[in-house]
Amino acid sequence: MTAVAQRVPRTDRFGPRDLLAEAAAGIGARPGRLILTILGTVLGIASVVVTVGLAQTAAGQINKQFDAVAATQAVAKPATNRGFNGNERALAPLPWDAPDRAERLNGVDAAALVAEVDAGDREITAVPVHDPSAPRVTSPTLLATSAHALEALDGRVVQGRYFDEGHDTRGDRVVVLGVDAAQRLGVSRVDRQPSIFIGDRAYQVIGIVDGMVRRTDMRSAVVLPMGTARTDLGLASAQELHMHIAVAAGPVVASQLPTALNPNAPETVTVQAPASTSSVQQSVQADINTIFLALGAVALLIGGVGIANVTLLSVLERVGEIGLRRALGATRRQIAAQFMVESVVVGLLGGMVGAALGVAAVTIVSAVQSWTPILDLRMVGVAALAGGFIGLLAGLYPSLKAASIEPISALRGGV
Amino acid sequence: MTVLDLLGDAPTESPSEVPPVVELRGTARQFPGDPPVHALHPADLSVGAGEYLSVVGPSGSGKSTLLNLLGLLDRPSDGEYLLDGIPTAHASERERAALRAGHIGFVFQAFHLLPHRSVLENVLLATIYSGVPRAERRDRAVAALERVGLSHRLDFPPTVLSGGERQRTAVARAVVSQPRVLLADEPTGNLDSESSEAVLELFDELHAGGLTLLVITHEDDVSARAQRRVRIADGHLREIA
Ligand SMILES: Nc1ncnc2c1ncn2[C@@H]1O[C@H](COP(=O)(O)OP(=O)(O)O)[C@@H](O)[C@H]1O
Ligand SMILES: [Mg+2]
């Protein structure tokens, strides 16, 4: 070769940067058309993101309910009416064997009576400290429960143990302390068998408990067995029957418990149990999801066909340009790559815009419903990429068409 | 920098060592049909480096057919065509594309400028496919446009240019990557006489700078500008003495 030809080094022949730049210029040449082209993909991707996003958010909402104690908690109370003096009074007290009766029902895992005990003027103090100069602190609250309170109230033992049916029926002078009450009374260990005093009677501390998420006030209370409270402190009745129930057992428990507790007068018992997240409701939700996903799929199909159409149209419009590029030295492969990349970029754009719109929609709906929006970010990324994939499929035929154009015939027309 | 600088002086080697830039050896093109069209009968032609040759002939005589063959846009149905000594008739499409990119500059009657790209971008397009190093592309394109007198139109879309300006843009695009030969098919066919004159003057200057030119035309006064003339009639090539 001669000197003239060697003057220009041929190093950067249509590299990836050139490919991207040419594709971008091709897309940017007709911005108005671009919007119409990506519309289908935008709608398709957006509806898929919204469907999946709302499903995830709703699932999160349901999980939250289950996490919340509410889903496995039921409480029975005596029905009340207003007496002549305007005070609420119970129609009938809960029976003392209410826990046994409740636990015989299907779906009730544990049940325990809880009562607030009036200590009268008895002070609750710890031994051996009795310092007259110390400021008087308010006594901890005094509660009484039956044996299975730990299970029924979602509590846990920090030290020692909870009392059992034996303590309850014998009326043993034992107590369990909530963690806060234990701290206030200066009881840190139970293995030395410490005692506390209610009035002038000593009660052995057999355990310290925490949790008790259904009655958090128990953490700062001194808890007696029900039987002990009846004999020593004249407890007349319990106020609440707490139950730990199986998930979704709420309606059954609510309907059966009054009769179980008081067969002669079931109306004297009111039950608060969680309504089940009905299976009907769930399947409706699933149907809606299916419909939305199907709509999304149809929109994506239309979006893909739209991209394919517009890319093909643009190939036909740009026959002259293709011929020129071939004359300038473009290979068939480079021509195909250019239209392919244009189509993929258009699809990606549609995917990203659609994903962004979908995220916005999920966020707005969640804000309106005061839900916590939950969206898998990977899913959003995949949705945007899916747009690119649609562009890839849609670009196949137009790109092959563009590559097959013969430069001579192409150049006979104008650009 | 000017195009003349880019192109440098005429080759210093003696012609005997250098193969012709363009060499047809019994090259023919016939289009199948009933009867088949002999658009170009077997032709021999040799164009040396730095020559300015015109091919003149009436409409339908086979000028474009010849140019398409010379520009590697079409393959001869018979014979061989050597570009810069490289046989091309049976070369792969990939090789032929590379030769088009590196060895040939085209100027078309219809300009073929991309309407949505600026004048500068249109010229840059040729550097992309011919592989001019990225860092040099812009400078070369600007220099080429300066050379054709369009440095004040770099960022204009070609749609607002006059015909003469469009064709000069096309010439800048054709020479920006320093081809071995410039092929022009009816370059003045769409221009008024004044613009035609400007383009032909440009060709004279490029020729003076050492570029090999092959201009196809049906106008005698255009062909008269060339150093050497070839007439084509009914697909037969004949040198005009
Ligand atoms: N693709 C083709 N198929 C059949 N005949 C063709 C084809 N291209 C050109 N021809 C014929 O070849 C002859 C020369 O055409 P062309 O080279 O375009 O002439 P010019 O450019 O000199 O006007 C014409 O008779 C034309 O009809
Ligand atoms: Mg012609």
PDB file of N, CA, C and O in Angstrom, chain A residues 12 46 56 60 71 87 109 120 144 163 199 208 241 271 323 351 402:
ATOM      1  N   ASP A  12     -10.098   2.549  15.223  1.00  0.00           N
ATOM      2  CA  ASP A  12     -11.374   2.550  15.942  1.00  0.00           C
ATOM      3  C   ASP A  12     -12.528   2.338  14.977  1.00  0.00           C
ATOM      4  O   ASP A  12     -13.316   3.237  14.729  1.00  0.00           O
ATOM      5  N   ALA A  46     -45.412  -1.153  33.970  1.00  0.00           N
ATOM      6  CA  ALA A  46     -45.985  -0.476  35.132  1.00  0.00           C
ATOM      7  C   ALA A  46     -47.046  -1.349  35.781  1.00  0.00           C
ATOM      8  O   ALA A  46     -47.071  -1.501  37.007  1.00  0.00           O
ATOM      9  N   GLN A  56     -47.182  -7.629  47.262  1.00  0.00           N
ATOM     10  CA  GLN A  56     -46.166  -7.698  48.319  1.00  0.00           C
ATOM     11  C   GLN A  56     -46.555  -6.816  49.495  1.00  0.00           C
ATOM     12  O   GLN A  56     -46.431  -7.209  50.655  1.00  0.00           O
ATOM     13  N   GLY A  60     -47.344  -8.018  53.218  1.00  0.00           N
ATOM     14  CA  GLY A  60     -46.648  -7.437  54.363  1.00  0.00           C
ATOM     15  C   GLY A  60     -47.644  -6.978  55.409  1.00  0.00           C
ATOM     16  O   GLY A  60     -47.452  -7.168  56.610  1.00  0.00           O
ATOM     17  N   ALA A  71     -53.631 -11.434  66.047  1.00  0.00           N
ATOM     18  CA  ALA A  71     -54.138 -12.555  65.263  1.00  0.00           C
ATOM     19  C   ALA A  71     -54.306 -13.831  66.080  1.00  0.00           C
ATOM     20  O   ALA A  71     -55.072 -14.710  65.693  1.00  0.00           O
ATOM     21  N   ASN A  87     -73.055   2.945  87.162  1.00  0.00           N
ATOM     22  CA  ASN A  87     -71.814   2.187  87.060  1.00  0.00           C
ATOM     23  C   ASN A  87     -72.003   0.947  86.204  1.00  0.00           C
ATOM     24  O   ASN A  87     -73.087   0.374  86.169  1.00  0.00           O
ATOM     25  N   ASP A 109     -55.226 -22.724  72.457  1.00  0.00           N
ATOM     26  CA  ASP A 109     -53.989 -23.379  72.880  1.00  0.00           C
ATOM     27  C   ASP A 109     -53.789 -23.251  74.385  1.00  0.00           C
ATOM     28  O   ASP A 109     -53.319 -24.177  75.032  1.00  0.00           O
ATOM     29  N   GLY A 120     -56.115  -3.316  99.170  1.00  0.00           N
ATOM     30  CA  GLY A 120     -56.577  -2.538 100.315  1.00  0.00           C
ATOM     31  C   GLY A 120     -55.474  -1.602 100.782  1.00  0.00           C
ATOM     32  O   GLY A 120     -54.778  -1.001  99.969  1.00  0.00           O
ATOM     33  N   ALA A 144     -53.752 -11.226  89.773  1.00  0.00           N
ATOM     34  CA  ALA A 144     -53.845 -12.663  90.006  1.00  0.00           C
ATOM     35  C   ALA A 144     -54.148 -13.328  88.678  1.00  0.00           C
ATOM     36  O   ALA A 144     -54.904 -12.791  87.870  1.00  0.00           O
ATOM     37  N   PHE A 163     -46.094 -20.148  88.501  1.00  0.00           N
ATOM     38  CA  PHE A 163     -46.810 -21.102  89.359  1.00  0.00           C
ATOM     39  C   PHE A 163     -47.697 -22.016  88.528  1.00  0.00           C
ATOM     40  O   PHE A 163     -48.038 -21.713  87.394  1.00  0.00           O
ATOM     41  N   GLY A 199     -48.828  -6.559 102.866  1.00  0.00           N
ATOM     42  CA  GLY A 199     -49.227  -6.314 104.247  1.00  0.00           C
ATOM     43  C   GLY A 199     -48.166  -6.950 105.128  1.00  0.00           C
ATOM     44  O   GLY A 199     -46.973  -6.750 104.933  1.00  0.00           O
ATOM     45  N   ILE A 208     -39.430 -14.702  87.946  1.00  0.00           N
ATOM     46  CA  ILE A 208     -39.517 -13.355  87.369  1.00  0.00           C
ATOM     47  C   ILE A 208     -39.857 -13.528  85.886  1.00  0.00           C
ATOM     48  O   ILE A 208     -39.247 -14.355  85.190  1.00  0.00           O
ATOM     49  N   LEU A 241     -60.692 -13.410  80.644  1.00  0.00           N
ATOM     50  CA  LEU A 241     -60.127 -14.713  80.306  1.00  0.00           C
ATOM     51  C   LEU A 241     -59.303 -14.517  79.030  1.00  0.00           C
ATOM     52  O   LEU A 241     -59.849 -14.167  77.982  1.00  0.00           O
ATOM     53  N   VAL A 271     -66.979 -11.996  73.805  1.00  0.00           N
ATOM     54  CA  VAL A 271     -65.682 -12.500  73.345  1.00  0.00           C
ATOM     55  C   VAL A 271     -65.128 -11.548  72.286  1.00  0.00           C
ATOM     56  O   VAL A 271     -65.856 -11.148  71.372  1.00  0.00           O
ATOM     57  N   GLY A 323     -28.434   2.349   3.097  1.00  0.00           N
ATOM     58  CA  GLY A 323     -27.596   2.247   1.904  1.00  0.00           C
ATOM     59  C   GLY A 323     -26.346   3.093   2.034  1.00  0.00           C
ATOM     60  O   GLY A 323     -25.237   2.657   1.705  1.00  0.00           O
ATOM     61  N   GLY A 351     -39.154   0.108  29.823  1.00  0.00           N
ATOM     62  CA  GLY A 351     -39.113  -0.667  31.062  1.00  0.00           C
ATOM     63  C   GLY A 351     -38.813   0.218  32.257  1.00  0.00           C
ATOM     64  O   GLY A 351     -39.465   0.103  33.302  1.00  0.00           O
ATOM     65  N   ALA A 402     -33.265  -4.887   8.007  1.00  0.00           N
ATOM     66  CA  ALA A 402     -32.336  -3.790   7.715  1.00  0.00           C
ATOM     67  C   ALA A 402     -31.030  -4.335   7.141  1.00  0.00           C
ATOM     68  O   ALA A 402     -30.470  -3.774   6.194  1.00  0.00           O
TER      69      ALA A 402
END
